Coordinates of C-alpha atoms in Angstrom, one line a residue:
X13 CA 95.4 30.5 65.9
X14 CA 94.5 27.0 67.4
X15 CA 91.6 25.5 67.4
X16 CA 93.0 21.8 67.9
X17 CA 96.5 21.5 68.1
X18 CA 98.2 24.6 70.5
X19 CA 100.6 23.1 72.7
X20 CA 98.5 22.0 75.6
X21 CA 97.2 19.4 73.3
X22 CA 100.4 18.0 72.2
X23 CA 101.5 18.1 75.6
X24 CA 98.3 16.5 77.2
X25 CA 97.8 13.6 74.4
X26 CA 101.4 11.8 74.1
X27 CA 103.2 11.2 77.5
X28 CA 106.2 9.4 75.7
X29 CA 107.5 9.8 72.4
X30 CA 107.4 6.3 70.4
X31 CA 110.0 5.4 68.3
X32 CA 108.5 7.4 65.3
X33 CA 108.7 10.7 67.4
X34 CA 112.8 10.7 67.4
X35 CA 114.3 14.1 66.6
X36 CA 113.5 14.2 62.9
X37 CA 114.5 17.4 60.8
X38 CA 111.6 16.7 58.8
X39 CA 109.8 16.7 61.7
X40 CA 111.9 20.3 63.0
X41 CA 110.6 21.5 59.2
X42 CA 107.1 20.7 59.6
X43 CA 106.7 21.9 62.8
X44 CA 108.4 25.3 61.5
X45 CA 106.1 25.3 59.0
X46 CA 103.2 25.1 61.7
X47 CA 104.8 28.1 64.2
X48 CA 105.2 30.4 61.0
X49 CA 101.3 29.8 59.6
X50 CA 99.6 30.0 63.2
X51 CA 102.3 33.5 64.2
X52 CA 101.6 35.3 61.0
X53 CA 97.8 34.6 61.5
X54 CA 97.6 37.0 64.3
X55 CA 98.2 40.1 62.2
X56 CA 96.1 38.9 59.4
X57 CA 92.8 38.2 62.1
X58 CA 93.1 41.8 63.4
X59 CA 93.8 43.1 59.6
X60 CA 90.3 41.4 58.4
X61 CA 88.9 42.5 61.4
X62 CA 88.8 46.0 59.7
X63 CA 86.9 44.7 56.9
X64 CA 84.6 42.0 58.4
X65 CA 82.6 41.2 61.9
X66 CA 84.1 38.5 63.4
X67 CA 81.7 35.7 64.0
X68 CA 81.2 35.9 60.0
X69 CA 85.1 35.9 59.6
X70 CA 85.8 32.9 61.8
X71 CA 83.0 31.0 61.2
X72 CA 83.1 31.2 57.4
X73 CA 87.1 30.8 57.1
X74 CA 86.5 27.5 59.4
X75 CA 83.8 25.9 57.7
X76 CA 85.5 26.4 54.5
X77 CA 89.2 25.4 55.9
X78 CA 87.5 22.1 57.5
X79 CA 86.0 21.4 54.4
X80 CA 89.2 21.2 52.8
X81 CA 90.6 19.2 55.6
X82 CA 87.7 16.3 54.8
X83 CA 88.4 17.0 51.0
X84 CA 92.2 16.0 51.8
X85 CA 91.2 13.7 54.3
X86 CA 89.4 11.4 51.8
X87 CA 92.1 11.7 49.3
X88 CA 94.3 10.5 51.7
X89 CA 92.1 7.3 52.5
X90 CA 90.8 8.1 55.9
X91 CA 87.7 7.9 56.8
X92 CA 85.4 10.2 57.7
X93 CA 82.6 8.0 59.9
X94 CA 81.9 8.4 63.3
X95 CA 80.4 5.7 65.9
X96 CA 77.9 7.2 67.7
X97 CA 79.1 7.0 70.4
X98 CA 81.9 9.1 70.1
X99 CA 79.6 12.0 68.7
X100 CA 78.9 13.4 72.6
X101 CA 83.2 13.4 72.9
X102 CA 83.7 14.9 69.6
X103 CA 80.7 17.9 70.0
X104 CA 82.2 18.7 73.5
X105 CA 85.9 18.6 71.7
X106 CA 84.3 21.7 69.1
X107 CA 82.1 23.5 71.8
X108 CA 85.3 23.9 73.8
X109 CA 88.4 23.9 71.5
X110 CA 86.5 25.8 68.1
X111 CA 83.7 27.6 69.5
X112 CA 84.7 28.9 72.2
X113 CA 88.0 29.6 70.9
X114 CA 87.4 31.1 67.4
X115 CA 84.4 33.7 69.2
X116 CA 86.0 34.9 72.2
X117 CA 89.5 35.6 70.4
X118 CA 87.6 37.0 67.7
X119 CA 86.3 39.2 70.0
X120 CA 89.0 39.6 72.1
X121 CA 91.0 41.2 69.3
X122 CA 88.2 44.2 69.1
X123 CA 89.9 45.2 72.3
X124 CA 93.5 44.1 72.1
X125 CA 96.0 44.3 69.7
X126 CA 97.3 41.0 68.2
X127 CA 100.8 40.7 69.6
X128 CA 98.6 41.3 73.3
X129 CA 96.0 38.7 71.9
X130 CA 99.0 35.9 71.2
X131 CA 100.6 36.5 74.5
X132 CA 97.2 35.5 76.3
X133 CA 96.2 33.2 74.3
X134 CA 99.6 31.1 74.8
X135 CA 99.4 30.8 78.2
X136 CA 96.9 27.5 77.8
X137 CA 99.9 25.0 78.9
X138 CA 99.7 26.7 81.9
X139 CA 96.1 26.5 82.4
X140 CA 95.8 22.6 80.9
X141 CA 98.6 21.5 84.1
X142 CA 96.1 23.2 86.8
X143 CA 93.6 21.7 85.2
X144 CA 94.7 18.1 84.5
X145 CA 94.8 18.1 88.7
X146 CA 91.1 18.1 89.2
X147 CA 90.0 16.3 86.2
X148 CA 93.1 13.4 85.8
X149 CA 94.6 13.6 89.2
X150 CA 97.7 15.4 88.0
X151 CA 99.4 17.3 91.1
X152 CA 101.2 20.4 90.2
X153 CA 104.6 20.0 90.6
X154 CA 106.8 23.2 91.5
X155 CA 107.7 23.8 88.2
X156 CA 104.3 24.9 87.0
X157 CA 103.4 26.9 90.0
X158 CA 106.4 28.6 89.3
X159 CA 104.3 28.7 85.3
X160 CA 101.7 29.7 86.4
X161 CA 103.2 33.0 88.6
X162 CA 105.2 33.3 85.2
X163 CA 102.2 33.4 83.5
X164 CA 100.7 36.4 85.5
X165 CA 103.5 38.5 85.8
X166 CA 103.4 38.3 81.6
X167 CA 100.1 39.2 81.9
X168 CA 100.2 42.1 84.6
X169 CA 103.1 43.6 82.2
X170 CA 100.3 43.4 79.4
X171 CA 97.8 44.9 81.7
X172 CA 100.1 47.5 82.8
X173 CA 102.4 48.6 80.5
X174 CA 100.2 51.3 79.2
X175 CA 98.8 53.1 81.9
X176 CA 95.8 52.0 84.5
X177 CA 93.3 54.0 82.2
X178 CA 94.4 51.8 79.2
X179 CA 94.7 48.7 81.3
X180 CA 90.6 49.3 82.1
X181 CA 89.4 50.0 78.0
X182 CA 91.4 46.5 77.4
X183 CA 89.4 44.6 80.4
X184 CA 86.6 43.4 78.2
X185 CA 89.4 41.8 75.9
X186 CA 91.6 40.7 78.5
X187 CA 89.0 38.3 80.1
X188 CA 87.9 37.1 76.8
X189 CA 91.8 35.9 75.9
X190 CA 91.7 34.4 79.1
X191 CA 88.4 33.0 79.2
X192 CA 89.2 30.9 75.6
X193 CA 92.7 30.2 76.5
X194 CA 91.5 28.4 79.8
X195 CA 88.5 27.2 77.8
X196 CA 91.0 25.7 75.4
X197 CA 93.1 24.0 78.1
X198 CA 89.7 22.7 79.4
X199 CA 88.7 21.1 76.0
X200 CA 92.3 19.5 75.8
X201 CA 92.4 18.0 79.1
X202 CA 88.9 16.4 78.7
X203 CA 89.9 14.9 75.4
X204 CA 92.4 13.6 77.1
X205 CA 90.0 12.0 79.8
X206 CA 87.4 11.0 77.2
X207 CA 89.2 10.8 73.9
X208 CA 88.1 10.9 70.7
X209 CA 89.7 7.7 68.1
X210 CA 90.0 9.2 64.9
X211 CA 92.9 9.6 62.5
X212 CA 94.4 13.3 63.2
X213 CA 92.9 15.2 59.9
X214 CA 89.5 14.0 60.2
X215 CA 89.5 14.6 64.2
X216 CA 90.5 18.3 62.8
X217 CA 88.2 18.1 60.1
X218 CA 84.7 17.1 62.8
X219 CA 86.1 19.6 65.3
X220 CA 86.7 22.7 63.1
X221 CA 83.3 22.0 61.3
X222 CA 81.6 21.1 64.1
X223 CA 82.6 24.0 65.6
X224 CA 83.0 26.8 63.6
X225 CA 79.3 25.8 61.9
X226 CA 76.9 27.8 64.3
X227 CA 79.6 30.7 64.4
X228 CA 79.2 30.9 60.8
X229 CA 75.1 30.7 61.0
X230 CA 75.3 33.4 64.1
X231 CA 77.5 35.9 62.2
X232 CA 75.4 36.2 59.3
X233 CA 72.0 36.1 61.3
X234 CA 73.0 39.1 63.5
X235 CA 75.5 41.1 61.7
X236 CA 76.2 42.7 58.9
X237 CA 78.6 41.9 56.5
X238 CA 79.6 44.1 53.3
X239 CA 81.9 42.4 50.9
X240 CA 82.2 45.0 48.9
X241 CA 84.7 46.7 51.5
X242 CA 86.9 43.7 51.7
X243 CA 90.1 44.8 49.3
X244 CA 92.0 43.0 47.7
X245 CA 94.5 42.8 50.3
X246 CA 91.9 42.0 52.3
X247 CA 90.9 38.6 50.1
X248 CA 94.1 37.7 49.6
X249 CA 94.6 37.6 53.7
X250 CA 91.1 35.7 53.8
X251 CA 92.8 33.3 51.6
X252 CA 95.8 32.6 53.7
X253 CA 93.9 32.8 57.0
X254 CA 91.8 29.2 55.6
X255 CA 94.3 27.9 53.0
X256 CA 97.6 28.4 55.2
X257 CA 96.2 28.6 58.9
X258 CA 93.6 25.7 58.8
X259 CA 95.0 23.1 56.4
X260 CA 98.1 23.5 55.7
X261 CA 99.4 24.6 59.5
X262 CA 96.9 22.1 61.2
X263 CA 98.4 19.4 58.6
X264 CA 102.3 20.2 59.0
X265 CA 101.4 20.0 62.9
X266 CA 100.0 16.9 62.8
X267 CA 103.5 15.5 60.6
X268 CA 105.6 17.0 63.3
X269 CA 104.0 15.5 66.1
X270 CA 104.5 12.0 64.2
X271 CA 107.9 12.5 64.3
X272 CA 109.0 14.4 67.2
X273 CA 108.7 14.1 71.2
X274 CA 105.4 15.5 72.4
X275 CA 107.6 18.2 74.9
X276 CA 109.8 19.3 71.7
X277 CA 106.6 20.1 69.6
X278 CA 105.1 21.6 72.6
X279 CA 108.1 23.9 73.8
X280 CA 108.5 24.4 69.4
X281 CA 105.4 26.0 69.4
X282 CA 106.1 29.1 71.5
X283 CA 107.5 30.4 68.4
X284 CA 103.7 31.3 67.5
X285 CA 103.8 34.1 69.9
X286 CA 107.2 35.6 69.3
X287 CA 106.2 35.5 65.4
X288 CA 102.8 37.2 66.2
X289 CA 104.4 39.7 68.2
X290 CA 107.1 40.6 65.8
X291 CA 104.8 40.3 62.2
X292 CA 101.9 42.7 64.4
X293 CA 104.6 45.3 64.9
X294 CA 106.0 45.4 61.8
X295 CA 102.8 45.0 59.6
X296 CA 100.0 46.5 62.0
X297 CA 102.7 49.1 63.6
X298 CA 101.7 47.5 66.9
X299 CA 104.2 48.9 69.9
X300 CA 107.2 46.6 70.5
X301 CA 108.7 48.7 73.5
X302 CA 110.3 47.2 76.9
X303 CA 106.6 46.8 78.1
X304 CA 105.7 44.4 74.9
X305 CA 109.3 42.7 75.6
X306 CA 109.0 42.1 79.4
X307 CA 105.2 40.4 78.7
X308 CA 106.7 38.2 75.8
X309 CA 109.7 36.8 78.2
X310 CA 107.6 36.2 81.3
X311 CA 104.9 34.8 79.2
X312 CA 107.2 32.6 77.2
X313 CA 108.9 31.9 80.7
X314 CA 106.2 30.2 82.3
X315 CA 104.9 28.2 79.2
X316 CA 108.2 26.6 79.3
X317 CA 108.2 25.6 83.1
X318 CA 104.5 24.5 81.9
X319 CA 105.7 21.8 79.7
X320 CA 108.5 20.3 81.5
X321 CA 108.4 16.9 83.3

């Protein structure tokens, strides 16, 4: 689920890899760790979704999974102060990559399934190249036009595989994937324009608490939530969805990148879909036909093209 580090980010934040980000296999493990937390996540989200609103779900889970990140931040020395200057950077960083992220996927899985959700919401490598022309003089190479026509046909074989009738009731949640996957690849490119100096877990820490704050205050101001229907499946899931998907995903991500190529940790990452895809039809029962199969390839396709040189 991404706030910070999807693969856009890696991608748009290293351009070389240093001596320390050599093939490592601790760096293969960690960043295995990271695909597995952030697939299985998918299924969990539209699980809880049953049993909670979701600005209350991803607010609250954020808020408590960043304060763990400051907790473990502090234990491992780093600090937690920010100049002031950097405050303006690091609020736009949340607005963009949390906020905006966490609500309209949230949302977006009211409409979608979760294996459809993952497939949209990994096209943001695609979305941070266009982008990176405008905003860091970038040009497009052939490659990732070819992505980004990739990208659609993934998305049309979403859009269509169902029927034009279905295609229309999953609109609203369509555009909302989209609309936080290219918000996403927004946030990443301007942090790469104006970034943000802090150590990687208290970055993670400001951004997801920054970010997830007013979701948190907005889902319990305007809508209703009964605990008492949460099961125990349910709080078990609740637990995993801040334990595993915010600290200890974010955390192994931020290992791997230390000590593997920027591209390899990007193109690693596409295993978040494929996981989502797979755990959603075998947990939530979610159709895996030739439709589901044709969307995962193209989508896959083009986030590959996406990341090369």
């Amino acid at each position: 689920m991404r706030a910070i580090p999807p693969p856009c980010r890696a991608l748009m934040t290293e351009s070389k890899p240093t001596a320390r980000a050599r093939m490592a296999p601790a760096g293969l493990m960690f960043l295995a760790i990271t695909s597995v937390g952030w697939g299985f996540n998918w299924p969990v989200t539209k699980f809880l979704l049953g049993e909670l609103p979701p600005l209350t779900l991803r607010g609250l889970t954020g808020v408590i999974g960043a304060s763990l990140l400051a907790a473990l931040a502090l234990m491992r020395g780093h600090s937690l102060k920010v100049e002031s200057r950097l405050l303006p950077r690091l609020l736009l960083a949340a607005l963009l990559n949390v906020t905006g992220w966490m609500v309209l996927m949230g949302l977006a899985l009211l409409w979608l399934s979760a294996s459809e959700a993952a497939l949209i919401a990994y096209t943001m490598p695609v979305w941070a190249s266009l982008l990176a022309w405008p905003v860091l003089g970038e040009r497009p190479t052939l490659l990732r036009t070819i992505a980004l026509v990739m990208a659609f046909a993934g998305l049309a074989a979403i859009m269509g595989g169902n029927g034009i009738s279905a295609s229309a009731a999953k609109l609203p949640g369509i555009i909302m994937a989209l609309a936080g996957a290219i918000g996403f690849a927004l946030g990443t490119v301007l942090s790469k324009k104006f970034p943000v100096h802090l150590s990687p877990i208290p970055a993670a820490a400001w951004q997801i608490g920054f970010g997830c704050f007013p979701v948190a205050i907005a889902g319990l101001a305007i809508e209703t939530t009964d605990l008492d229907k949460v099961t125990s499946l349910g709080w078990w899931l609740l637990t995993y969805s801040t334990v595993i998907q915010f600290c200890i995903a974010y955390v192994s991500w931020f290992a791997a990148l230390a000590r593997l190529p920027a591209a390899v940790a990007a193109i690693g990452t596409m295993a978040v879909p494929v996981i989502g895809v797979v755990a959603s039809a075998i947990a939530l029962h979610e159709p895996l036909g030739p439709s589901q199969i044709v969307a995962l390839l193209f989508t896959l396709a083009g986030v590959v093209l996406a990341t090369l040189r």
